[in-house]
CSV table of C-alpha atoms in Angstrom, one decimal:
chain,number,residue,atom,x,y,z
A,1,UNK,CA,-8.0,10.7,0.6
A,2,UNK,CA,-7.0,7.2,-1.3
A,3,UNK,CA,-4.2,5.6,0.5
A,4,UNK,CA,-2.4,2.3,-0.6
A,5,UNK,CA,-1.8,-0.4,1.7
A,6,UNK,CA,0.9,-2.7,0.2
A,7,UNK,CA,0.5,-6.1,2.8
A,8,UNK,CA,0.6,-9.5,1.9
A,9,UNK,CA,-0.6,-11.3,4.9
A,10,UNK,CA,-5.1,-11.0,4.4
A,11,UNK,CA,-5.5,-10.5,8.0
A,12,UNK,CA,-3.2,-7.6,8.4
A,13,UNK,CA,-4.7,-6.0,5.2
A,14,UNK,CA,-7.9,-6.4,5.7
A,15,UNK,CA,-7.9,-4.4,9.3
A,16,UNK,CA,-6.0,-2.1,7.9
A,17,UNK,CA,-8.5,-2.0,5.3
A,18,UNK,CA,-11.3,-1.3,8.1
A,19,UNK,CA,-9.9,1.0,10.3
A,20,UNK,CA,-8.8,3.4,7.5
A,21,UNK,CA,-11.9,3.1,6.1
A,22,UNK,CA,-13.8,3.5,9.5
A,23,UNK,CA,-11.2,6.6,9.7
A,24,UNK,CA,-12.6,8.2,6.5
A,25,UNK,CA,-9.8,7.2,4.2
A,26,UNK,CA,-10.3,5.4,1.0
A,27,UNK,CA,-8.3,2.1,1.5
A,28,UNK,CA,-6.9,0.3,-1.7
A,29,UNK,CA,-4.6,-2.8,-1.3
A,30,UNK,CA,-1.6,-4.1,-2.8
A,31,UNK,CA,-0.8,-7.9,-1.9
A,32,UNK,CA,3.2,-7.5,-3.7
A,33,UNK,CA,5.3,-5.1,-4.0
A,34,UNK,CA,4.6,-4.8,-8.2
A,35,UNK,CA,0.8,-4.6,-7.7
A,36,UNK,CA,1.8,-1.8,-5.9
A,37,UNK,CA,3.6,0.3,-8.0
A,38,UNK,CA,1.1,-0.5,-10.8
A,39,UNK,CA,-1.7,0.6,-8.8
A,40,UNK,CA,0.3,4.0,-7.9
A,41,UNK,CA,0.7,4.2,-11.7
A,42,UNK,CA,-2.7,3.3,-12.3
A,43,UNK,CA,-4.5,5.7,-9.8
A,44,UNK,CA,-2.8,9.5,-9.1
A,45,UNK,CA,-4.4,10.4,-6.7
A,46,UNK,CA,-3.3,8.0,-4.5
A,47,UNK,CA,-1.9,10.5,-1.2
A,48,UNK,CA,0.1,8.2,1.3
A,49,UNK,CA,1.4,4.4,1.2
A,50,UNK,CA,1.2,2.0,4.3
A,51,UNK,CA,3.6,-0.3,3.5
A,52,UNK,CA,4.7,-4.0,5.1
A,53,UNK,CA,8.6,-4.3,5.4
A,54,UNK,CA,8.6,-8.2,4.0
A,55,UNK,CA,6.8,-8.7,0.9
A,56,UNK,CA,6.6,-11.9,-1.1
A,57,UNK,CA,8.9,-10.3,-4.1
A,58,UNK,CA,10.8,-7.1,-3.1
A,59,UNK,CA,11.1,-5.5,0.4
A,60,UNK,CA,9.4,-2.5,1.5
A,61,UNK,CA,12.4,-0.3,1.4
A,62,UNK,CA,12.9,-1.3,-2.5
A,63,UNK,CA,8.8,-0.2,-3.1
A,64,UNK,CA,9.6,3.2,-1.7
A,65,UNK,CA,12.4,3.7,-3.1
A,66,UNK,CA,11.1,2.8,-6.2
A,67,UNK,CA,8.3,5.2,-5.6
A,68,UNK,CA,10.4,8.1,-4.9
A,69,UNK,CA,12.5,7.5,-8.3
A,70,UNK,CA,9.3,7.9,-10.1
A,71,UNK,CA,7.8,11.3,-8.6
């Protein structure tokens, strides 16, 4: 199962990265909030989002919400 982590800070994303991976998930990542919704656009599949509250150009509330307007 792809999931999308949407982090900015490396550290935090990249042990996200392992420990989903290590947990049989397929990890992408999203530095930003728009590199986000273009990778849920550019992948379908993509089943859950792990998203950081403060991003460097629209809060994590705004991504999901603009998630939800587009399913």
């Amino acid at each position: 199962m792809k999931v999308l982590v949407v982090e900015d800070v490396r550290y935090s994303s990249l042990l996200l990265e392992r420990l989903l991976a290590e947990w049989g998930y397929e990890p992408l990542v999203a530095p930003s909030g728009a590199e986000a919704l273009e990778a849920l656009a550019a992948v379908p599949d993509i089943r859950a989002v792990v998203c950081d509250l403060l991003l460097p150009d629209m809060d994590g509330l705004d991504v999901c919400r603009r998630i939800r307007e587009k399913s």
